[in-house]
PDB file of C-alpha atoms and ligand atoms in Angstrom:
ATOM      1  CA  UNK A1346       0.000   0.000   0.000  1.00  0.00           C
ATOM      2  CA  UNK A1347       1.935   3.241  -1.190  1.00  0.00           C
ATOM      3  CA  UNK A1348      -0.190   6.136  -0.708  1.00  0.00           C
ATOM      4  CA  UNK A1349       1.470   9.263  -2.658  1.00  0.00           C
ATOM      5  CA  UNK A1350       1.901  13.057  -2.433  1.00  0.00           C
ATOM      6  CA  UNK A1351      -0.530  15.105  -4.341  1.00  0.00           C
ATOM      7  CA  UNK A1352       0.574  17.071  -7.411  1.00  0.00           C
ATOM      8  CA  UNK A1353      -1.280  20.342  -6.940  1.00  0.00           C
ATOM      9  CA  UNK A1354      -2.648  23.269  -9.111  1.00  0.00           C
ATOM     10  CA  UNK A1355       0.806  24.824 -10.081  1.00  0.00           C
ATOM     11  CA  UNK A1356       2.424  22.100 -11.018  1.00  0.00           C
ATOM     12  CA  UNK A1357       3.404  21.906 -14.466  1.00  0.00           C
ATOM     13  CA  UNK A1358       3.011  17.980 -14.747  1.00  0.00           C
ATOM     14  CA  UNK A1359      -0.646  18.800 -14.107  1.00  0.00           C
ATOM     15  CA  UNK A1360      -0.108  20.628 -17.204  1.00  0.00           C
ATOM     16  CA  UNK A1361       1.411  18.409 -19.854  1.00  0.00           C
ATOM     17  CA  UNK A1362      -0.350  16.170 -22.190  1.00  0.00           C
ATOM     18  CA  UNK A1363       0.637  12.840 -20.590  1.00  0.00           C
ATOM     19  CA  UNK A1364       2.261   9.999 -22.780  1.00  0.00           C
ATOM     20  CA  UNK A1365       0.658   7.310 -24.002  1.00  0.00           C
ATOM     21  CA  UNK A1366       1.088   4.563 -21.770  1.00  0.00           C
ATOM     22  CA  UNK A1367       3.320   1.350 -22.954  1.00  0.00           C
ATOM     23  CA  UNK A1368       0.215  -1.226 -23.977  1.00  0.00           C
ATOM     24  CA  UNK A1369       3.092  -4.128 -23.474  1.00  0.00           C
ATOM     25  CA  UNK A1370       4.160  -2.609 -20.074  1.00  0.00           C
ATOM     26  CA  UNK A1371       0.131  -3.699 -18.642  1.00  0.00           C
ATOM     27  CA  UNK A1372       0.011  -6.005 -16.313  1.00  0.00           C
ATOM     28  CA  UNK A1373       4.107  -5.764 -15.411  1.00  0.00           C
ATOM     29  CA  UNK A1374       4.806  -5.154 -11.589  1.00  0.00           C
ATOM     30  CA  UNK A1375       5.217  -1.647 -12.107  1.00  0.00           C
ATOM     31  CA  UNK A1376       1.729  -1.021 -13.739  1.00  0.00           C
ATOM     32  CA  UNK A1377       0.258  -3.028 -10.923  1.00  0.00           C
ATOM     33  CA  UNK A1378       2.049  -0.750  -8.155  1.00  0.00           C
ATOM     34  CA  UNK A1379       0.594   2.634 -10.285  1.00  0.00           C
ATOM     35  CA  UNK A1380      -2.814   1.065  -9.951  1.00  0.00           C
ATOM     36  CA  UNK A1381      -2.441   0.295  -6.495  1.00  0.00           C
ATOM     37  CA  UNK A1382      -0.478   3.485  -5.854  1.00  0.00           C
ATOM     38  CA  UNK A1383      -3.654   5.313  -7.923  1.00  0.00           C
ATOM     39  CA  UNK A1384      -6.391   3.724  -6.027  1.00  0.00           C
ATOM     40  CA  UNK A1385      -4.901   3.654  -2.217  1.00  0.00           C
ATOM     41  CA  UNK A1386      -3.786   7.775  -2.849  1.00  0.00           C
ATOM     42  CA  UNK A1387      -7.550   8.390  -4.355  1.00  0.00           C
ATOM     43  CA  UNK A1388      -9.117   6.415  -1.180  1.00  0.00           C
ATOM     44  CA  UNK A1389      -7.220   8.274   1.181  1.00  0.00           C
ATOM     45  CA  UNK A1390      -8.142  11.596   0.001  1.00  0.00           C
ATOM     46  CA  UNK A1391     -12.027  10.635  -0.538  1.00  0.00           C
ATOM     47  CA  UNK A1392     -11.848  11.010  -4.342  1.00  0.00           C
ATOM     48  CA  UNK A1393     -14.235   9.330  -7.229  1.00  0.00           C
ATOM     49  CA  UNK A1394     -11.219   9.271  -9.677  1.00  0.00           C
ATOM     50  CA  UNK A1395      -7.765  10.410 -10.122  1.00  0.00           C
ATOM     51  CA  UNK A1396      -5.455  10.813 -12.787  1.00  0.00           C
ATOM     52  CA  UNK A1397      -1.646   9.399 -12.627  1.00  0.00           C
ATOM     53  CA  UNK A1398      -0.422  13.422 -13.302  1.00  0.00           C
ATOM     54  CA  UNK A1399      -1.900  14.035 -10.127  1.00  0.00           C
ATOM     55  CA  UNK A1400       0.664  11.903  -8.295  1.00  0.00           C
ATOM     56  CA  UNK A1401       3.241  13.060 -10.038  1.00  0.00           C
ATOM     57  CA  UNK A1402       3.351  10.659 -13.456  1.00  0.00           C
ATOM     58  CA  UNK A1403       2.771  11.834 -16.607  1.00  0.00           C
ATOM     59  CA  UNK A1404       1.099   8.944 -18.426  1.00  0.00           C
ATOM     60  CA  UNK A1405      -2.400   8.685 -19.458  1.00  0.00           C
ATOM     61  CA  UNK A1406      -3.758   6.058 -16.705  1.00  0.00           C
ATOM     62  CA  UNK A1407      -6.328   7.120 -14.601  1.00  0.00           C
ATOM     63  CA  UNK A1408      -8.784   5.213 -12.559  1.00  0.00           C
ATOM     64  CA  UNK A1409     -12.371   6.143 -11.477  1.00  0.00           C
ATOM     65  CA  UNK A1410     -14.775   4.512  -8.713  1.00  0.00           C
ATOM     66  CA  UNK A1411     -17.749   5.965  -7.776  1.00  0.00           C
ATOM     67  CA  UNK A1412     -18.283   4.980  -4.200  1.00  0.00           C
ATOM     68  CA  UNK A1413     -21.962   3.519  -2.614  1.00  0.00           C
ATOM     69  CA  UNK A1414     -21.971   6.689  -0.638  1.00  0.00           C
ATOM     70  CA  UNK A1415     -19.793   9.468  -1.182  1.00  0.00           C
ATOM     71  CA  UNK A1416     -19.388  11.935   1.448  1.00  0.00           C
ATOM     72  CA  UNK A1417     -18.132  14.336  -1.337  1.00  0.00           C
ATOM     73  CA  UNK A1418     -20.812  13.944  -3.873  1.00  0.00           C
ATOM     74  CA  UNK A1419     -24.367  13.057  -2.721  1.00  0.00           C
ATOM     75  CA  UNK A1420     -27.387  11.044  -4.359  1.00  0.00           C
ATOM     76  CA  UNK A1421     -24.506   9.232  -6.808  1.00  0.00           C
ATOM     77  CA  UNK A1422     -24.940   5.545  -7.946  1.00  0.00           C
ATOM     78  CA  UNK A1423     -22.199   3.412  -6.916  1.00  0.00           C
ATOM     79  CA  UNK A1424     -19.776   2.515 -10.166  1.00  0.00           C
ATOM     80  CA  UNK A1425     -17.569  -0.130 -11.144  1.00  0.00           C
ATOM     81  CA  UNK A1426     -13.892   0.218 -11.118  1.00  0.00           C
ATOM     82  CA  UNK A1427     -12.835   1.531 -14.152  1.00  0.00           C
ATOM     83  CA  UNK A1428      -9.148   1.504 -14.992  1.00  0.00           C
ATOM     84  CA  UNK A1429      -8.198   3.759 -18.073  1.00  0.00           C
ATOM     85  CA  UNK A1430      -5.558   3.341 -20.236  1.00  0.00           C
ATOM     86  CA  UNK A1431      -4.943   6.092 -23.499  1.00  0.00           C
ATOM     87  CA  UNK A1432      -8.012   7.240 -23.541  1.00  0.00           C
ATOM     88  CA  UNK A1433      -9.944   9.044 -26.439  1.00  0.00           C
ATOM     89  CA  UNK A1434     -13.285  10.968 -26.213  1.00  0.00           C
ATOM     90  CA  UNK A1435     -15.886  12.010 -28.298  1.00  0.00           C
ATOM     91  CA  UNK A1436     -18.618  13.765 -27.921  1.00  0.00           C
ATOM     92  CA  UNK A1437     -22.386  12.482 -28.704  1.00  0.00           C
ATOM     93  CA  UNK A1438     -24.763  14.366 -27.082  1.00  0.00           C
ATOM     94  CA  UNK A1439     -23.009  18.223 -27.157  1.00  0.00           C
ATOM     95  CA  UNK A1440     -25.972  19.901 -24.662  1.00  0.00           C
ATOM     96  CA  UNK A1441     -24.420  20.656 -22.139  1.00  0.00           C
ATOM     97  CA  UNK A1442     -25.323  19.643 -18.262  1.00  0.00           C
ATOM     98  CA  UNK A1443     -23.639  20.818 -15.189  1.00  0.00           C
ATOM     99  CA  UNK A1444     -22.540  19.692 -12.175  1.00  0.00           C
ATOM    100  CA  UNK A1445     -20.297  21.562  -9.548  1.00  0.00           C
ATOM    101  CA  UNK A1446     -16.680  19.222  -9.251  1.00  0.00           C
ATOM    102  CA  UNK A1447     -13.500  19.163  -7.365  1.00  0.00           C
ATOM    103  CA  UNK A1448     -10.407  17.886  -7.526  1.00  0.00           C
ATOM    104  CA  UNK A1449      -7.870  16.500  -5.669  1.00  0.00           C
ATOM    105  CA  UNK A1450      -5.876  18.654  -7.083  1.00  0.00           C
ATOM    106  CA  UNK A1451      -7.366  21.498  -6.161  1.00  0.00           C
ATOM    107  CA  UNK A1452      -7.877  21.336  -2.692  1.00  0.00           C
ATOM    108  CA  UNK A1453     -10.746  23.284  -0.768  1.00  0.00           C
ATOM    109  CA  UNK A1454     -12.789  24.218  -4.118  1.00  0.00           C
ATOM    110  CA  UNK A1455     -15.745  23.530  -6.303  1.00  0.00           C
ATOM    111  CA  UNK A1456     -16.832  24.861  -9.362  1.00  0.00           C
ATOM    112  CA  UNK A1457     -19.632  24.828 -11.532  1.00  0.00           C
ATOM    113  CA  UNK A1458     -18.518  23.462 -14.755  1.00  0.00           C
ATOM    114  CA  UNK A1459     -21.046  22.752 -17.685  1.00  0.00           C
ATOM    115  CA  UNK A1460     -20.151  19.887 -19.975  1.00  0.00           C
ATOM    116  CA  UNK A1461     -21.526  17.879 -23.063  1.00  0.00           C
ATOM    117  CA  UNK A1462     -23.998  15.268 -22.080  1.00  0.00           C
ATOM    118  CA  UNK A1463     -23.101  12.567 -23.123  1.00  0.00           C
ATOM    119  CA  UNK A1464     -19.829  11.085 -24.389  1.00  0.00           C
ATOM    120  CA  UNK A1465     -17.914   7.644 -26.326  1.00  0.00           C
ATOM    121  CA  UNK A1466     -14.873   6.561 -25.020  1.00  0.00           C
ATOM    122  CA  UNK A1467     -12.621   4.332 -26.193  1.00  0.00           C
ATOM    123  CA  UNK A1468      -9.715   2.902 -23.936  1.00  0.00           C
ATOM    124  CA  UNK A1469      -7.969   0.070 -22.595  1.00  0.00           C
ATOM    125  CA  UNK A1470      -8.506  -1.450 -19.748  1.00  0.00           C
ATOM    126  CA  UNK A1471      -5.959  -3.558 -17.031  1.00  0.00           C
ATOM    127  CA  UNK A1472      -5.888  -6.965 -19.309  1.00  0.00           C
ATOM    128  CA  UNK A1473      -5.272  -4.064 -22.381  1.00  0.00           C
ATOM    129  CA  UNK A1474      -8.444  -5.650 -23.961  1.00  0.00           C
ATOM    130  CA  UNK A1475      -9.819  -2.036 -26.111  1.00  0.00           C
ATOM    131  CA  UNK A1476     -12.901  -0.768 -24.408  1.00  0.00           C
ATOM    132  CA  UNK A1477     -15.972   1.474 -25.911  1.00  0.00           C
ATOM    133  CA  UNK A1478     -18.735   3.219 -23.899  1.00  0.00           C
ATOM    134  CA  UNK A1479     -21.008   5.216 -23.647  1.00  0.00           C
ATOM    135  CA  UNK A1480     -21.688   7.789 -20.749  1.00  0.00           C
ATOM    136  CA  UNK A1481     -24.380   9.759 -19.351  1.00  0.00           C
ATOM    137  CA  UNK A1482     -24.948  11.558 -16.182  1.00  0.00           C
ATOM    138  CA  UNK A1483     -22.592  12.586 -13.287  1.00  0.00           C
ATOM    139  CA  UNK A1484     -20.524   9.589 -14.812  1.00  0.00           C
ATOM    140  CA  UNK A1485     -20.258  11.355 -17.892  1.00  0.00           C
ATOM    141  CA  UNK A1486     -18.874  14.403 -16.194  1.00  0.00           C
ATOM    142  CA  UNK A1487     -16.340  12.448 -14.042  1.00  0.00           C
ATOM    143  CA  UNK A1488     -15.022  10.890 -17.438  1.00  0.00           C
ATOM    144  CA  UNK A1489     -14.270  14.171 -18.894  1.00  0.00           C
ATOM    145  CA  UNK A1490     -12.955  15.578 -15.618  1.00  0.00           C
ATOM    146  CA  UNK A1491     -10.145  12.787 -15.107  1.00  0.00           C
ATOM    147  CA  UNK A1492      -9.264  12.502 -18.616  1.00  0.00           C
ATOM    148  CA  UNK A1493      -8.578  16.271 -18.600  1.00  0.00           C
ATOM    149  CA  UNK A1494      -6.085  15.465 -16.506  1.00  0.00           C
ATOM    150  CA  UNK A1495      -4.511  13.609 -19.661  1.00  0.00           C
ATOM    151  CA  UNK A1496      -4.684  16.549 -21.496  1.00  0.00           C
ATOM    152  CA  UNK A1497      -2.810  18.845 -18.842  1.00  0.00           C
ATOM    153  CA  UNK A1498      -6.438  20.717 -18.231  1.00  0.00           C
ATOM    154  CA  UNK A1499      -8.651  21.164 -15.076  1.00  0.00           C
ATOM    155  CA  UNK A1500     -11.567  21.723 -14.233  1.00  0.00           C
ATOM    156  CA  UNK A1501     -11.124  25.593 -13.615  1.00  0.00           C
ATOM    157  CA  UNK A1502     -10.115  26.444 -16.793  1.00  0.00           C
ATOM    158  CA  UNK A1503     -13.695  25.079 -17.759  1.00  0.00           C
ATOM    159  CA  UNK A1504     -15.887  27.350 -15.751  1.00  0.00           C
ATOM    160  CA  UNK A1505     -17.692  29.444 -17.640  1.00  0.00           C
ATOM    161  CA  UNK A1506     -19.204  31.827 -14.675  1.00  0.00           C
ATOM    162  CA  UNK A1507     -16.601  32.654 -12.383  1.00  0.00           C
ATOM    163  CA  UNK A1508     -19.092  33.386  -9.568  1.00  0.00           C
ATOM    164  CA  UNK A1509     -19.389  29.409  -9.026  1.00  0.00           C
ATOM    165  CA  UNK A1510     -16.073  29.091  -8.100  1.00  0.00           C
ATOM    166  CA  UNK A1511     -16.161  28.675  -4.345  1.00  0.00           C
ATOM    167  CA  UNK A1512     -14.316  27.293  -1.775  1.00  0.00           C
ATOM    168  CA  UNK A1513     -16.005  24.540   0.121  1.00  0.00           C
ATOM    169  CA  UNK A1514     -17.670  25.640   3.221  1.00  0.00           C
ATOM    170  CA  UNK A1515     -19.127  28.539   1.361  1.00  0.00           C
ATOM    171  CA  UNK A1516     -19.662  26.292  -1.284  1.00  0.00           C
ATOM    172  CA  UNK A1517     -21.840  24.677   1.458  1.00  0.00           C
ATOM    173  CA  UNK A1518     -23.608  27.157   3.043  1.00  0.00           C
ATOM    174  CA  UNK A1519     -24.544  28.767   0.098  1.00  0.00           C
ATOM    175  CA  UNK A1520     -24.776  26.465  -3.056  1.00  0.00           C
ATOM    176  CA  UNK A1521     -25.279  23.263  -2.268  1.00  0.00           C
ATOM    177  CA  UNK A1522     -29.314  22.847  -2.826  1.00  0.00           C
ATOM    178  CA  UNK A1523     -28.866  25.439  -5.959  1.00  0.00           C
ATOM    179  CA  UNK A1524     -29.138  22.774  -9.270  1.00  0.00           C
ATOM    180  CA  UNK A1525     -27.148  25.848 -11.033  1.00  0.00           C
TER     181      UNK A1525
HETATM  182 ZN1  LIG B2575      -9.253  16.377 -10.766  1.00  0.00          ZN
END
């Protein structure tokens, strides 16, 4: 169990477009400890997904799991654990919902970021076996979120109204039962 420092807003590995990951290297040791690594730094911290930039590696792995009950993010169906490997994204459905997010990497925050709707990804998963699907919903949102983090973007730099960037507690007192 290896739980790892947080790369943080300011970081310029948080900024780089990450390299695809070595298809040959999955299922070595060392892609076995960045899982682990991913998933025991993401449980620690109370996340739904993290990105390997934000522990400091600049590859495009990330891993999501939405938890049965999420202190963080209310009234959210429990997920599988997905394990993402070069990613790519396309959009289906380009309305656009919202939802307000944080990051690990940007600690003490949300934001109200509107998105499109619904999404195809394609990926690998941990046996390398390609992957397709389709996504709706707050998982939609997540997708998009963590795979930013592929693309050296976050969430801020997608908020289109400025005045729903908050930090938490206010973020609490004041927003929380507001849909928008
Ligand atoms: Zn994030």
């Amino acid at each position: 169990m290896a739980i790892k420092e947080l790369t943080r807003m300011g970081n310029p590995v948080l900024r780089k477009v990450a390299k695809e990951y070595e298809l040959s290297e999955v299922g070595s040791q060392s892609f076995l400890s960045l899982i682990e690594d991913l998933i025991d730094t993401m449980n620690e911290n109370g996340g739904i997904g993290i990105a390997a930039p934000q522990i400091g590696i600049s590859t495009q792995v990330a891993i999501i799991k939405l938890p049965e009950d999420s202190g963080r993010y209310s009234d959210v169906e429990a997920s599988e654990l997905f394990i993402i490997i070069n990613p790519k994204i396309e959009v289906v459905d380009s309305e656009k919902q919202g939802f307000w997010e944080g990051c690990l990497s940007v600690p003490g925050l949300r934001g109200f970021v509107e998105r499109p709707k619904k999404v195809k990804v394609t990926y690998f998963d941990k046996d390398a076996t390609k992957k397709e699907i389709i996504l709706e919903g707050f998982l939609s949102t997540v997708f998009q979120h963590e795979l930013d983090h592929l693309f050296g973007k976050l969430y801020v730099d997608r908020i289109t109204d400025l005045t729903k960037l908050s930090y938490e507690e206010e973020y609490l007192d004041y927003w929380i039962d507001s849909s928008n």
